[in-house]
PDB file of C-alpha atoms in Angstrom:
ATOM      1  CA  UNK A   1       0.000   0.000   0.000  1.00 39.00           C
ATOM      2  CA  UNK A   2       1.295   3.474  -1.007  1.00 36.00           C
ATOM      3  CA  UNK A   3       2.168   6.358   1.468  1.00 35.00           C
ATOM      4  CA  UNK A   4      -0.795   7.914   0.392  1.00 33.00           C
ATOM      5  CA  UNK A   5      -3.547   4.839   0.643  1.00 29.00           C
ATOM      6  CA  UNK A   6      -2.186   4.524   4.191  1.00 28.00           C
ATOM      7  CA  UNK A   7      -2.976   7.814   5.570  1.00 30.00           C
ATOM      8  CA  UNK A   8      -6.549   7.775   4.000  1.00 31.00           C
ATOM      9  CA  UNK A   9      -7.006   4.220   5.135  1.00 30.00           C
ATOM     10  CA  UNK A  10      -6.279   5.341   8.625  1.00 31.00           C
ATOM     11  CA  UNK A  11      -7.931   8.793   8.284  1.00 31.00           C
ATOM     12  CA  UNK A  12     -11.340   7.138   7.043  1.00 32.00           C
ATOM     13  CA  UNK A  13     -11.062   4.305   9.886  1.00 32.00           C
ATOM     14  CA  UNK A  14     -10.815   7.388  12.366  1.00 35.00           C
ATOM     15  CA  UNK A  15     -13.470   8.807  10.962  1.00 36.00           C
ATOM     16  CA  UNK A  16     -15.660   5.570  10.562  1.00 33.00           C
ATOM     17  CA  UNK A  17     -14.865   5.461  14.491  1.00 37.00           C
ATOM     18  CA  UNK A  18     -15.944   9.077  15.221  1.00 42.00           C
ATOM     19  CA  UNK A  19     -19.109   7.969  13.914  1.00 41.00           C
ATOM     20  CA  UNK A  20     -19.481   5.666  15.710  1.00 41.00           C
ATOM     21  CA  UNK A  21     -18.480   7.536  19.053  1.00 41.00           C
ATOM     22  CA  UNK A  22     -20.721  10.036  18.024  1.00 41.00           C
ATOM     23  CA  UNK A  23     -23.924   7.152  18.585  1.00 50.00           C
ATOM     24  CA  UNK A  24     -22.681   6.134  22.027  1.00 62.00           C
ATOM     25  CA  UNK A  25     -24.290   7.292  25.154  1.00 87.00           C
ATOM     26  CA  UNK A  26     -21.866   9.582  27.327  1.00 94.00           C
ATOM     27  CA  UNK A  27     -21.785   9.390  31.081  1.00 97.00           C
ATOM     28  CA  UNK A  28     -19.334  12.205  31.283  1.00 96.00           C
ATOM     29  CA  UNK A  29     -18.378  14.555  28.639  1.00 98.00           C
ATOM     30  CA  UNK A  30     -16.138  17.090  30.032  1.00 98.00           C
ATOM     31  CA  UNK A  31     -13.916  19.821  28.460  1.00 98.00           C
ATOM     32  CA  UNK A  32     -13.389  21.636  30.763  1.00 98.00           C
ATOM     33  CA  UNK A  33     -14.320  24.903  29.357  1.00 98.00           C
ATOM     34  CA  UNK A  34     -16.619  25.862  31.800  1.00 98.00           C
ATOM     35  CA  UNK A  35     -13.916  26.750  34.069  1.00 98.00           C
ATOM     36  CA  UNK A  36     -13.229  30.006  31.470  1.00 98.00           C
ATOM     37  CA  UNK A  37     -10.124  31.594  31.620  1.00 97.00           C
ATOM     38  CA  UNK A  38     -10.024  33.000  35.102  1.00 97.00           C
ATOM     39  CA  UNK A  39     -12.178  30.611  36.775  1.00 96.00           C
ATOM     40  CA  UNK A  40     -11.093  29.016  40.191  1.00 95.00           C
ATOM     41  CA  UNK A  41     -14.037  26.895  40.173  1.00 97.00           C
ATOM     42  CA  UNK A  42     -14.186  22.853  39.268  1.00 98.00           C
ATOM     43  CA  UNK A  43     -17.122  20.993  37.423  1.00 97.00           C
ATOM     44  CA  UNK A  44     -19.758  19.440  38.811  1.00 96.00           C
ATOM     45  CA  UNK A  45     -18.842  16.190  39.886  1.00 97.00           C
ATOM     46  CA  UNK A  46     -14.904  16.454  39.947  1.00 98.00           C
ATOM     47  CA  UNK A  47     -12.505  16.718  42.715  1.00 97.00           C
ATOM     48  CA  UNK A  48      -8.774  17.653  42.839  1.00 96.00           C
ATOM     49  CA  UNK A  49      -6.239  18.485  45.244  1.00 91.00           C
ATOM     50  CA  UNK A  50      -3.609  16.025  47.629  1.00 87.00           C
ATOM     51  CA  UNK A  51      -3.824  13.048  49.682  1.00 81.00           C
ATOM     52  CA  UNK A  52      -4.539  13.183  53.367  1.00 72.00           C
ATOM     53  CA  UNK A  53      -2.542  15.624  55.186  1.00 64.00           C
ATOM     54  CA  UNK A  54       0.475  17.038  53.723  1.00 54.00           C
ATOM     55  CA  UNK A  55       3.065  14.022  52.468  1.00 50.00           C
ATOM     56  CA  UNK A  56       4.430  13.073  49.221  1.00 47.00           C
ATOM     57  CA  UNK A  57       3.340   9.406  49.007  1.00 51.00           C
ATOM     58  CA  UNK A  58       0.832   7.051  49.790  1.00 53.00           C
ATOM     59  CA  UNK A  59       0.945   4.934  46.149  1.00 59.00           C
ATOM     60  CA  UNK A  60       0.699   1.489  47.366  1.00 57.00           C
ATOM     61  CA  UNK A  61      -1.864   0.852  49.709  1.00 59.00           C
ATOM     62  CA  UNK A  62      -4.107  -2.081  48.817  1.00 55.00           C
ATOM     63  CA  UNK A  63      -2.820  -1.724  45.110  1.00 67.00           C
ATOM     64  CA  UNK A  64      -0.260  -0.265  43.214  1.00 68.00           C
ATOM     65  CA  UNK A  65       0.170   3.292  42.933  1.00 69.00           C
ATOM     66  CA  UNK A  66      -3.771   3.741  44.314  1.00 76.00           C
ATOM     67  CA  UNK A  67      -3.237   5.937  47.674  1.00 80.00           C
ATOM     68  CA  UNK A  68      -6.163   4.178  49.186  1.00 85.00           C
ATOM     69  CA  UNK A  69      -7.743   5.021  52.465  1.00 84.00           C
ATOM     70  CA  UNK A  70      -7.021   8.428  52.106  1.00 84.00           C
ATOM     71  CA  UNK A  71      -9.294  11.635  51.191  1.00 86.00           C
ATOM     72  CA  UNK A  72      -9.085  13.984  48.732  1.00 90.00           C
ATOM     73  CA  UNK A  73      -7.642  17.276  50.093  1.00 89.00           C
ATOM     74  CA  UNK A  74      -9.329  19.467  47.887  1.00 93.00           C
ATOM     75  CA  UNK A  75      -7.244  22.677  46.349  1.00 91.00           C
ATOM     76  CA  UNK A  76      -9.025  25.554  43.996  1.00 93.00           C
ATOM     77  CA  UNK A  77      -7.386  25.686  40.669  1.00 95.00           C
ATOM     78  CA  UNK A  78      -5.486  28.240  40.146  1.00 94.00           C
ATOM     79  CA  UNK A  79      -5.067  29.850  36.036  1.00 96.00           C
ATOM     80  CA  UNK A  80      -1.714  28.685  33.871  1.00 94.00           C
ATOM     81  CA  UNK A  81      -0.396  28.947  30.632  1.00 95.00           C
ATOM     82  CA  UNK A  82       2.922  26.431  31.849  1.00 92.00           C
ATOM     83  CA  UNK A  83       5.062  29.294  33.313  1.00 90.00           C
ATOM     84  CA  UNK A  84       5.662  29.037  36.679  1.00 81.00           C
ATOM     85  CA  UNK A  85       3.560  30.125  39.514  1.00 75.00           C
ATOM     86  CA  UNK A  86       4.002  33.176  42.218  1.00 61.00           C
ATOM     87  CA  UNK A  87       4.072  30.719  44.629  1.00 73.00           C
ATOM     88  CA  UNK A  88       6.419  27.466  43.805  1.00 73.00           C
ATOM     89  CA  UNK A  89       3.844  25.015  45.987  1.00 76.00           C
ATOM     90  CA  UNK A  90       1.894  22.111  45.081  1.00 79.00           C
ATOM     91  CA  UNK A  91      -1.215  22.855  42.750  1.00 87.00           C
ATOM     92  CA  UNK A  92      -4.170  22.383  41.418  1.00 92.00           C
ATOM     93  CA  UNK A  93      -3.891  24.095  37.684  1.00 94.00           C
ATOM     94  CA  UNK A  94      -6.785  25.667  35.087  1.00 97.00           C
ATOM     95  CA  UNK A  95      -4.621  24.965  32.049  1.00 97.00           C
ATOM     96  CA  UNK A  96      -4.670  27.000  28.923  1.00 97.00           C
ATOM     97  CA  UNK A  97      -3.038  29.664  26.492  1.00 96.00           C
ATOM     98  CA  UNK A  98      -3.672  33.176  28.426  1.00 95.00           C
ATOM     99  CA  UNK A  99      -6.958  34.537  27.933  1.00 95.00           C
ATOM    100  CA  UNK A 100      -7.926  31.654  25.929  1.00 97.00           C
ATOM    101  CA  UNK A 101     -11.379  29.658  26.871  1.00 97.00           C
ATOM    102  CA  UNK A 102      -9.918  26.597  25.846  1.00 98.00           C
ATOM    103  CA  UNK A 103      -9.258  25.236  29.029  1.00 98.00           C
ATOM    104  CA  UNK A 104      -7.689  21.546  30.978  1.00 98.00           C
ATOM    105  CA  UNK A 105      -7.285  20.277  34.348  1.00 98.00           C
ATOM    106  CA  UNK A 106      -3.869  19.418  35.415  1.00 95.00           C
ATOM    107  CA  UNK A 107      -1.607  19.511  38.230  1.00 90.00           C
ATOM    108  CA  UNK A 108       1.842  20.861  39.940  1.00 85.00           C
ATOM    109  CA  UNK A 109       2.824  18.159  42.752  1.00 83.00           C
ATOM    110  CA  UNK A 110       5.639  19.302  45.257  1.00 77.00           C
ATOM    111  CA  UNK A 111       6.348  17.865  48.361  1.00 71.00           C
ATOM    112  CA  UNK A 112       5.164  21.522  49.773  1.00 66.00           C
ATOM    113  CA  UNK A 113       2.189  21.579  51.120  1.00 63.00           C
ATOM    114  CA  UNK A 114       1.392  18.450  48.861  1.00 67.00           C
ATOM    115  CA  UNK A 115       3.204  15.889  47.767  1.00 76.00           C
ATOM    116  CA  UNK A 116       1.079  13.406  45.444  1.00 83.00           C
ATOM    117  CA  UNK A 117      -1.834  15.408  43.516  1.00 87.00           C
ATOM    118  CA  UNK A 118      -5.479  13.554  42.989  1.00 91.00           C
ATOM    119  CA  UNK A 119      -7.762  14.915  39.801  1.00 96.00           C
ATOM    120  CA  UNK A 120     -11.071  12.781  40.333  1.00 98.00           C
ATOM    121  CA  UNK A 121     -14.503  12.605  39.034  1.00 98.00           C
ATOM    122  CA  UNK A 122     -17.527  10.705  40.392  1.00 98.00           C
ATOM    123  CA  UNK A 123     -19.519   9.129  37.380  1.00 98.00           C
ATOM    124  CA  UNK A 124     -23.297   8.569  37.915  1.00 97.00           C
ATOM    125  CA  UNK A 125     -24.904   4.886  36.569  1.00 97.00           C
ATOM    126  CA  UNK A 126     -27.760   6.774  34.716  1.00 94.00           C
ATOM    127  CA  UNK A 127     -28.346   4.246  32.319  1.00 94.00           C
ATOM    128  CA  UNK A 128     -31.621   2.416  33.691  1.00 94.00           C
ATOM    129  CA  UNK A 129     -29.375  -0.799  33.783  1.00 95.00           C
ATOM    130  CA  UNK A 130     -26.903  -2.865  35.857  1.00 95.00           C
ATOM    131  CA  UNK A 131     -23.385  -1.123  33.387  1.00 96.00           C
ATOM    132  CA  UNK A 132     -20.727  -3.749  32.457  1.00 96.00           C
ATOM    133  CA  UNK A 133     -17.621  -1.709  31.413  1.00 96.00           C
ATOM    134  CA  UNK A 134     -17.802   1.299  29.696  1.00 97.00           C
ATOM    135  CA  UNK A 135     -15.030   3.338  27.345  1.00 97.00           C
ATOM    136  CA  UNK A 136     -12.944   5.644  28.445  1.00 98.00           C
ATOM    137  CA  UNK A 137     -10.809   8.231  26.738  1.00 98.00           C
ATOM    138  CA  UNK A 138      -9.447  11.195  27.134  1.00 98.00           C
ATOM    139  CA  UNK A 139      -6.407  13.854  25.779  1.00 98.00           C
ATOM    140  CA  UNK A 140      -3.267  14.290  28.087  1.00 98.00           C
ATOM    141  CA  UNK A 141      -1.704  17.274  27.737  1.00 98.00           C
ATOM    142  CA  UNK A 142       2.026  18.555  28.941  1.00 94.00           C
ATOM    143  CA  UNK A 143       2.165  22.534  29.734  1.00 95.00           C
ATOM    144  CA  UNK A 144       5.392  22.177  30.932  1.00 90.00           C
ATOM    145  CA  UNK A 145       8.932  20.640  31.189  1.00 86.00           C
ATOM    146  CA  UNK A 146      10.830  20.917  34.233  1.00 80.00           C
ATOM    147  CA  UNK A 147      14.076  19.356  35.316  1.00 70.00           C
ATOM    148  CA  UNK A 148      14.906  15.780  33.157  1.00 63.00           C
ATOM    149  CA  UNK A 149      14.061  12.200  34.591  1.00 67.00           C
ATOM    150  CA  UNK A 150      13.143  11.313  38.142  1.00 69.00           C
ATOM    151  CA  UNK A 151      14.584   8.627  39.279  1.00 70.00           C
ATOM    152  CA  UNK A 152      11.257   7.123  40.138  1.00 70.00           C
ATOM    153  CA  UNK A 153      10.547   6.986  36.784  1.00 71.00           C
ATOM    154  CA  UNK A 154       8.668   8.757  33.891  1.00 81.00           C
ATOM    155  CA  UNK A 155       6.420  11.335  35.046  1.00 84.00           C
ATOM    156  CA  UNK A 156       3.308  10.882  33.606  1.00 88.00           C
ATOM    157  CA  UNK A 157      -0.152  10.568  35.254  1.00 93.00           C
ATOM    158  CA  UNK A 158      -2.073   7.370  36.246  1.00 92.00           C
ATOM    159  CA  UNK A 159      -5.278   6.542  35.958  1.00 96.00           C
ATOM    160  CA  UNK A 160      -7.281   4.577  38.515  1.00 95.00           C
ATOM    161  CA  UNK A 161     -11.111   3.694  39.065  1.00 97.00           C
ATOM    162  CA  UNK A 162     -13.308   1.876  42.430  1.00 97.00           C
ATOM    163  CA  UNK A 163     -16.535   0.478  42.292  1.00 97.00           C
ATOM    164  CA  UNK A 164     -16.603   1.261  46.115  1.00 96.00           C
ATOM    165  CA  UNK A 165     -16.129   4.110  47.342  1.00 96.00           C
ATOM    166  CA  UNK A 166     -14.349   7.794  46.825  1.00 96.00           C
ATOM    167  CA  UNK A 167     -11.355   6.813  49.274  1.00 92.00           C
ATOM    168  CA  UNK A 168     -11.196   3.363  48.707  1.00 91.00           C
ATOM    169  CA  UNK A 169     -11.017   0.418  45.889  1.00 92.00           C
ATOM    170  CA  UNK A 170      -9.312   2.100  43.791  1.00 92.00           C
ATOM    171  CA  UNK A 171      -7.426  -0.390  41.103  1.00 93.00           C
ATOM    172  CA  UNK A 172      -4.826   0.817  38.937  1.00 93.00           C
ATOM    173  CA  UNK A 173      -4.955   0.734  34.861  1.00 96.00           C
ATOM    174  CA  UNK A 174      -1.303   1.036  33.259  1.00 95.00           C
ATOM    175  CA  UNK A 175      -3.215   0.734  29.965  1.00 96.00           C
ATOM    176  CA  UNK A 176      -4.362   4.460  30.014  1.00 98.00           C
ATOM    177  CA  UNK A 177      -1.312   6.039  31.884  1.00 96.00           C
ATOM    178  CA  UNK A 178      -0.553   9.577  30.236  1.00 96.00           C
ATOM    179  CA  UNK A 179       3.405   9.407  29.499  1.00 93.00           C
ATOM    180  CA  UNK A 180       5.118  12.903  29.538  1.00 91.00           C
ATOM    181  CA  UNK A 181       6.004  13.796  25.699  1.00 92.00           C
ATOM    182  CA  UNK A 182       8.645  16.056  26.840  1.00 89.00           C
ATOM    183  CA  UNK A 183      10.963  15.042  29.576  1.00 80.00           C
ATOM    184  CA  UNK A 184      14.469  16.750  28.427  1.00 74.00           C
ATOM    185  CA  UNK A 185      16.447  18.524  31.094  1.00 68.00           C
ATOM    186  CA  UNK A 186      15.069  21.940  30.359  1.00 77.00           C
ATOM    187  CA  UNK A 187      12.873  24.256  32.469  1.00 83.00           C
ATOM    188  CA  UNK A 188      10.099  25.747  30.162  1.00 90.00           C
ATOM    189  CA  UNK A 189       6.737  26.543  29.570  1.00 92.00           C
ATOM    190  CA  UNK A 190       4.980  24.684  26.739  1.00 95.00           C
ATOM    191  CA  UNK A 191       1.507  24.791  25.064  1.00 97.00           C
ATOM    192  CA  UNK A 192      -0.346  21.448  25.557  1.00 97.00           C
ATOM    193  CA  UNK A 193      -2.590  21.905  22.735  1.00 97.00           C
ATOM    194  CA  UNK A 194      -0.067  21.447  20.116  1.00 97.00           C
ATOM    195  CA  UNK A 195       0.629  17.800  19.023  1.00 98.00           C
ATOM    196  CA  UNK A 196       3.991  17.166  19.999  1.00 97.00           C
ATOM    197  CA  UNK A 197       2.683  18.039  23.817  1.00 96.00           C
ATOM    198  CA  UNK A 198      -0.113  15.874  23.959  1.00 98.00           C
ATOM    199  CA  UNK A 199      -1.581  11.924  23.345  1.00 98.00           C
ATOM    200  CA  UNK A 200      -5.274  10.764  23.478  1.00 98.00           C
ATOM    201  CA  UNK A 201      -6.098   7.751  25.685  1.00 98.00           C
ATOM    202  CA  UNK A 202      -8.366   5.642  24.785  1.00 97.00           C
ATOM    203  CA  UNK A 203      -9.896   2.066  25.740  1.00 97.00           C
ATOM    204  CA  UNK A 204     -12.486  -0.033  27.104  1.00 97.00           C
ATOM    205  CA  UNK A 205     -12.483  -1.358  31.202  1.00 97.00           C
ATOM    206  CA  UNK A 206     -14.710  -4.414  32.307  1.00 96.00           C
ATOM    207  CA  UNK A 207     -15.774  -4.143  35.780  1.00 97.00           C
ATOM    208  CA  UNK A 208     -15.158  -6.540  37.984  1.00 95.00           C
ATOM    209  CA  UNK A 209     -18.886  -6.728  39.304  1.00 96.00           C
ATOM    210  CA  UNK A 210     -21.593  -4.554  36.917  1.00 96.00           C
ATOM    211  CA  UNK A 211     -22.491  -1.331  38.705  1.00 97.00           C
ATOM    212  CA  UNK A 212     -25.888  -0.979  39.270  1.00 97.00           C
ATOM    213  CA  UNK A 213     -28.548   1.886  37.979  1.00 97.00           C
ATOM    214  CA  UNK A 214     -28.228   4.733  40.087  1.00 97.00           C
ATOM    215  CA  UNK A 215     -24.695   3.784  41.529  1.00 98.00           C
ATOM    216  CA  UNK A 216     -21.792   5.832  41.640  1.00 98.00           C
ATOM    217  CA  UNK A 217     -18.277   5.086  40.510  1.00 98.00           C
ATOM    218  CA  UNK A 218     -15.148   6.641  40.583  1.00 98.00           C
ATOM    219  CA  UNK A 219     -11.912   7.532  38.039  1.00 98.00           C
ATOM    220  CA  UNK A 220      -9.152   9.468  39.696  1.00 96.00           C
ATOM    221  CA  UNK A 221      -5.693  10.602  38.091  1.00 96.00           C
ATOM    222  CA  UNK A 222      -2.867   9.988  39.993  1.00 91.00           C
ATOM    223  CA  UNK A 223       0.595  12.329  39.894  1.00 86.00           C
ATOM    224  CA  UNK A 224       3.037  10.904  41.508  1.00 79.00           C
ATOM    225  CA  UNK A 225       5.494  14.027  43.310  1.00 71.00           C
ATOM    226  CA  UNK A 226       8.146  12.625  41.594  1.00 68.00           C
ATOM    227  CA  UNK A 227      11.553  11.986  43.319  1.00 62.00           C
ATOM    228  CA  UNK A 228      14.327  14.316  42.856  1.00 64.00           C
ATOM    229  CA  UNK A 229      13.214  16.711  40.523  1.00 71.00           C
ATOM    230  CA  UNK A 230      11.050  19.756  39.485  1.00 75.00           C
ATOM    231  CA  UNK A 231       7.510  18.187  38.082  1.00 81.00           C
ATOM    232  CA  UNK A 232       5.727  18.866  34.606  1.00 84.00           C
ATOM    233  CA  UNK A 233       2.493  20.477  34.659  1.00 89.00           C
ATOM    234  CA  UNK A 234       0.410  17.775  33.388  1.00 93.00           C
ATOM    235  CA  UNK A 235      -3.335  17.657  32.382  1.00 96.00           C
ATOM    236  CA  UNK A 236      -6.490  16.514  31.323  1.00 98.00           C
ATOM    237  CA  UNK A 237      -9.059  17.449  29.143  1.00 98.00           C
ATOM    238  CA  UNK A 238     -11.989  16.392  26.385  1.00 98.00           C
ATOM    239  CA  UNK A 239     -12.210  13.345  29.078  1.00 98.00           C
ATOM    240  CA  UNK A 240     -15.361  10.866  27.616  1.00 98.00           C
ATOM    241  CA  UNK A 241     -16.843   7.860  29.368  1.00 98.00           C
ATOM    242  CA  UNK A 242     -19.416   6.144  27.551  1.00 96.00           C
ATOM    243  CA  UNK A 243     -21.134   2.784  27.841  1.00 91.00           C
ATOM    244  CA  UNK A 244     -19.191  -0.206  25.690  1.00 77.00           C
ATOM    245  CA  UNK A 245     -20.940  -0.983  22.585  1.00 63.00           C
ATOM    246  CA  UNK A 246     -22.753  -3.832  23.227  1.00 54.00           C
ATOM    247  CA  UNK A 247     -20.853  -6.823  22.157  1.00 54.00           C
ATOM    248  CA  UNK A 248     -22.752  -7.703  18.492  1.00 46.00           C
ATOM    249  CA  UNK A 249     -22.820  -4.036  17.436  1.00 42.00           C
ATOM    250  CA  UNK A 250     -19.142  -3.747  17.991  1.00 43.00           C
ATOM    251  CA  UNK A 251     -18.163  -7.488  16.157  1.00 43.00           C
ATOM    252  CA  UNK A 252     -20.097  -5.517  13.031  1.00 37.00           C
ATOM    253  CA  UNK A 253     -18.236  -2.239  13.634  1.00 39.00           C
ATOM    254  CA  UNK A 254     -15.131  -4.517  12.975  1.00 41.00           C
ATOM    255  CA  UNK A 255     -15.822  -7.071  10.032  1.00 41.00           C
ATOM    256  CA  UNK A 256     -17.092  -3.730   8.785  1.00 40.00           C
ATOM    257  CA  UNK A 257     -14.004  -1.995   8.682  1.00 38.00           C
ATOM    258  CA  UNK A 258     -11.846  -5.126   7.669  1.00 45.00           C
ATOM    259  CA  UNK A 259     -13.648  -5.796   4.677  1.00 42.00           C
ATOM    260  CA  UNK A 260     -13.189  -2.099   3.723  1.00 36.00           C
ATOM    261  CA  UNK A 261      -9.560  -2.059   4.494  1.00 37.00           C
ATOM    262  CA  UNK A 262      -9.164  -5.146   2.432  1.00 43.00           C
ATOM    263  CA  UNK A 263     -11.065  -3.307  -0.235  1.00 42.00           C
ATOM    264  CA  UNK A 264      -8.500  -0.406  -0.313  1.00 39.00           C
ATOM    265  CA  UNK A 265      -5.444  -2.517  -0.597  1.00 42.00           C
TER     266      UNK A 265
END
């Protein structure tokens, strides 16, 4: 297939899939706008801020990386465009170009007052039925670099979910993890609407147990205060949960788009 074929292929498949998306029924659709470019104020239904008390870990209690059995500390966002702020102390961020109402959620961890920063969002079962898994994507965005590699790893941010409660449950999914795309030893702001500073994450997650009409459950974003070094800014935004396609619709989404692959070829 020819340089050319390829992209359309892959740029009618996306499209084929936006179509698709477009039919599916959304439990959250969040951009984040609403926030506006001065706003200190979080959406309904979301939650960010630190673990506990002030401390810079708590990543492995009852599974990896989850900081269960602790509350939310909740922290007002405070407006960036990735430069640095007054005040060089863990954050909550409302992320965007100056002026701009274009907005994301994102976060500054530091060991002061902080440590570890929590971005969650409680997600309402208004379907009518018991929900087996449902999809889940959403962009990450970078807004800035700071200081090269920790030496606990990448930065990037984590993303978690419980069936049980707000504090506790929570089960880690490496699958979606939001990987800094810029992690050179340079101190800088950045734009995380531009391509190079940003990925979309996208997949489906099975629940254990379905959750029933009417119940509540719960995705959170976990940055880590990462060891020995000045964090990124890192954030959210166009975040989309919506119930999996039921299991015959999506096995004709797919022999659909094989057989016009194949066709292209």
């Amino acid at each position: 297939m020819t340089a050319a074929k390829t992209l359309l292929t892959r740029t009618a498949v996306l499209g084929m899939f936006c179509c698709a998306s477009a039919q599916a029924q959304f439990l959250i659709d969040e951009t984040f706008d609403s926030m506006g470019p001065a706003g200190t104020t979080l959406p309904t239904g979301w939650t960010a801020g630190y673990l506990g008390t002030i401390g810079t870990v708590n990543r492995a209690v009852m599974s990896p990386y989850a900081g269960n059995g602790l509350a939310i500390t909740a922290m007002a966002p405070v407006v960036n465009d990735g430069n640095m702020p007054v005040s060089n102390v863990g954050t909550v961020l409302n992320l965007g170009t100056s002026g701009s109402t274009d907005r994301a959620l994102g976060n500054y961890p530091r060991t002061n007052p902080s440590g570890d920063q929590i971005m969650q969002v409680a997600v309402v079962n208004n379907t009518g039925g018991s929900l087996s898994g449902v999809q889940i994507v959403f962009d990450g965005e970078q807004w800035r670099q700071a200081q090269g590699a920790s030496t606990s790893g990448p930065e990037l941010l984590r993303t978690l979910v419980s069936t049980l409660s707000a504090i506790d449950g929570f089960v880690y999914l490496p699958a979606f993890d939001f990987v800094a795309p810029k992690a050179a030893a340079a101190n800088l702001p950045l734009d995380g609407n531009l391509p190079e500073n940003r990925a979309t994450i996208s997949g489906a997650y099975v629940f254990p147990d379905p959750v029933a009409n009417g119940s509540t459950f719960y995705l959170r974003w976990h940055d880590w205060n990462d060891n020995g070094t000045t964090d990124h800014f890192l954030g959210i935004d166009n975040v989309r949960i919506a119930i999996v396609p039921e299991p015959g619709a999506l096995s004709i989404l797919l022999v659909g788009l094989g057989a016009w692959i194949i066709r292209r070829r």
